[in-house]
mmCIF file of C-alpha atoms in Angstrom:
data_model
loop_
_atom_site.group_PDB
_atom_site.id
_atom_site.type_symbol
_atom_site.label_atom_id
_atom_site.label_comp_id
_atom_site.label_asym_id
_atom_site.label_seq_id
_atom_site.Cartn_x
_atom_site.Cartn_y
_atom_site.Cartn_z
ATOM 1 C CA UNK A 3 0.125 0.235 0.149
ATOM 2 C CA UNK A 4 1.785 3.396 -0.721
ATOM 3 C CA UNK A 5 2.242 5.292 2.030
ATOM 4 C CA UNK A 6 -0.283 7.600 3.191
ATOM 5 C CA UNK A 7 2.129 10.789 4.567
ATOM 6 C CA UNK A 8 1.721 13.228 1.294
ATOM 7 C CA UNK A 9 4.019 15.993 3.011
ATOM 8 C CA UNK A 10 6.519 15.578 0.173
ATOM 9 C CA UNK A 11 3.690 16.307 -2.350
ATOM 10 C CA UNK A 12 2.725 19.831 -3.577
ATOM 11 C CA UNK A 13 -0.075 21.200 -1.602
ATOM 12 C CA UNK A 14 -1.817 21.802 -5.015
ATOM 13 C CA UNK A 15 -2.242 18.117 -5.916
ATOM 14 C CA UNK A 16 -3.306 17.177 -2.404
ATOM 15 C CA UNK A 17 -5.862 19.872 -2.845
ATOM 16 C CA UNK A 18 -6.767 18.181 -6.168
ATOM 17 C CA UNK A 19 -7.022 14.933 -4.871
ATOM 18 C CA UNK A 20 -9.112 15.624 -2.152
ATOM 19 C CA UNK A 21 -11.697 17.529 -3.849
ATOM 20 C CA UNK A 22 -12.194 14.969 -6.597
ATOM 21 C CA UNK A 23 -15.689 14.030 -6.968
ATOM 22 C CA UNK A 24 -15.538 10.954 -9.111
ATOM 23 C CA UNK A 25 -14.014 8.631 -6.406
ATOM 24 C CA UNK A 26 -10.782 8.192 -4.331
ATOM 25 C CA UNK A 27 -7.272 9.593 -5.625
ATOM 26 C CA UNK A 28 -4.083 8.044 -3.839
ATOM 27 C CA UNK A 29 -1.215 10.192 -4.695
ATOM 28 C CA UNK A 30 1.621 7.986 -4.572
ATOM 29 C CA UNK A 31 5.538 8.971 -5.626
ATOM 30 C CA UNK A 32 7.751 8.101 -7.754
ATOM 31 C CA UNK A 33 9.868 5.939 -5.488
ATOM 32 C CA UNK A 34 6.361 3.933 -4.986
ATOM 33 C CA UNK A 35 5.402 3.792 -8.278
ATOM 34 C CA UNK A 36 8.591 2.017 -9.807
ATOM 35 C CA UNK A 37 8.262 -0.735 -6.847
ATOM 36 C CA UNK A 38 4.388 -1.013 -7.730
ATOM 37 C CA UNK A 39 5.452 -1.172 -11.622
ATOM 38 C CA UNK A 40 8.196 -3.794 -11.075
ATOM 39 C CA UNK A 41 6.021 -6.001 -8.270
ATOM 40 C CA UNK A 42 3.036 -6.290 -10.961
ATOM 41 C CA UNK A 43 4.843 -5.759 -14.372
ATOM 42 C CA UNK A 44 3.091 -3.319 -15.577
ATOM 43 C CA UNK A 45 4.634 -0.837 -18.428
ATOM 44 C CA UNK A 46 8.150 -2.916 -18.279
ATOM 45 C CA UNK A 47 9.335 -5.676 -19.536
ATOM 46 C CA UNK A 48 12.274 -8.368 -18.345
ATOM 47 C CA UNK A 49 15.533 -7.656 -20.052
ATOM 48 C CA UNK A 50 17.791 -10.783 -18.501
ATOM 49 C CA UNK A 51 17.351 -12.474 -15.642
ATOM 50 C CA UNK A 52 20.442 -14.243 -13.577
ATOM 51 C CA UNK A 53 21.725 -16.223 -10.827
ATOM 52 C CA UNK A 54 23.580 -14.948 -7.684
ATOM 53 C CA UNK A 55 25.827 -17.353 -6.102
ATOM 54 C CA UNK A 56 27.586 -17.146 -2.990
ATOM 55 C CA UNK A 57 30.163 -19.414 -1.469
ATOM 56 C CA UNK A 58 29.478 -21.926 0.657
ATOM 57 C CA UNK A 59 31.704 -21.580 3.745
ATOM 58 C CA UNK A 60 30.714 -25.202 5.176
ATOM 59 C CA UNK A 61 31.968 -26.918 2.551
ATOM 60 C CA UNK A 62 35.597 -25.407 3.384
ATOM 61 C CA UNK A 63 35.602 -25.561 6.862
ATOM 62 C CA UNK A 64 38.244 -28.115 7.986
ATOM 63 C CA UNK A 65 36.194 -29.792 11.194
ATOM 64 C CA UNK A 66 33.439 -30.713 8.918
ATOM 65 C CA UNK A 67 35.555 -33.012 6.978
#
């Protein structure tokens, strides 16, 4: 859910959204918009998928041999 504090948005936008008579408008900032676009796959395409590996340090533990 978008953050409900809109102090970082201009007062004019908050006032316009609050006065909209045909429904409810939820204001979100660019970070929230980007997060939702990626989460739900809206207006984005996967370009490349890769696997990230990490070292299994237990494998090199001398006590486990």
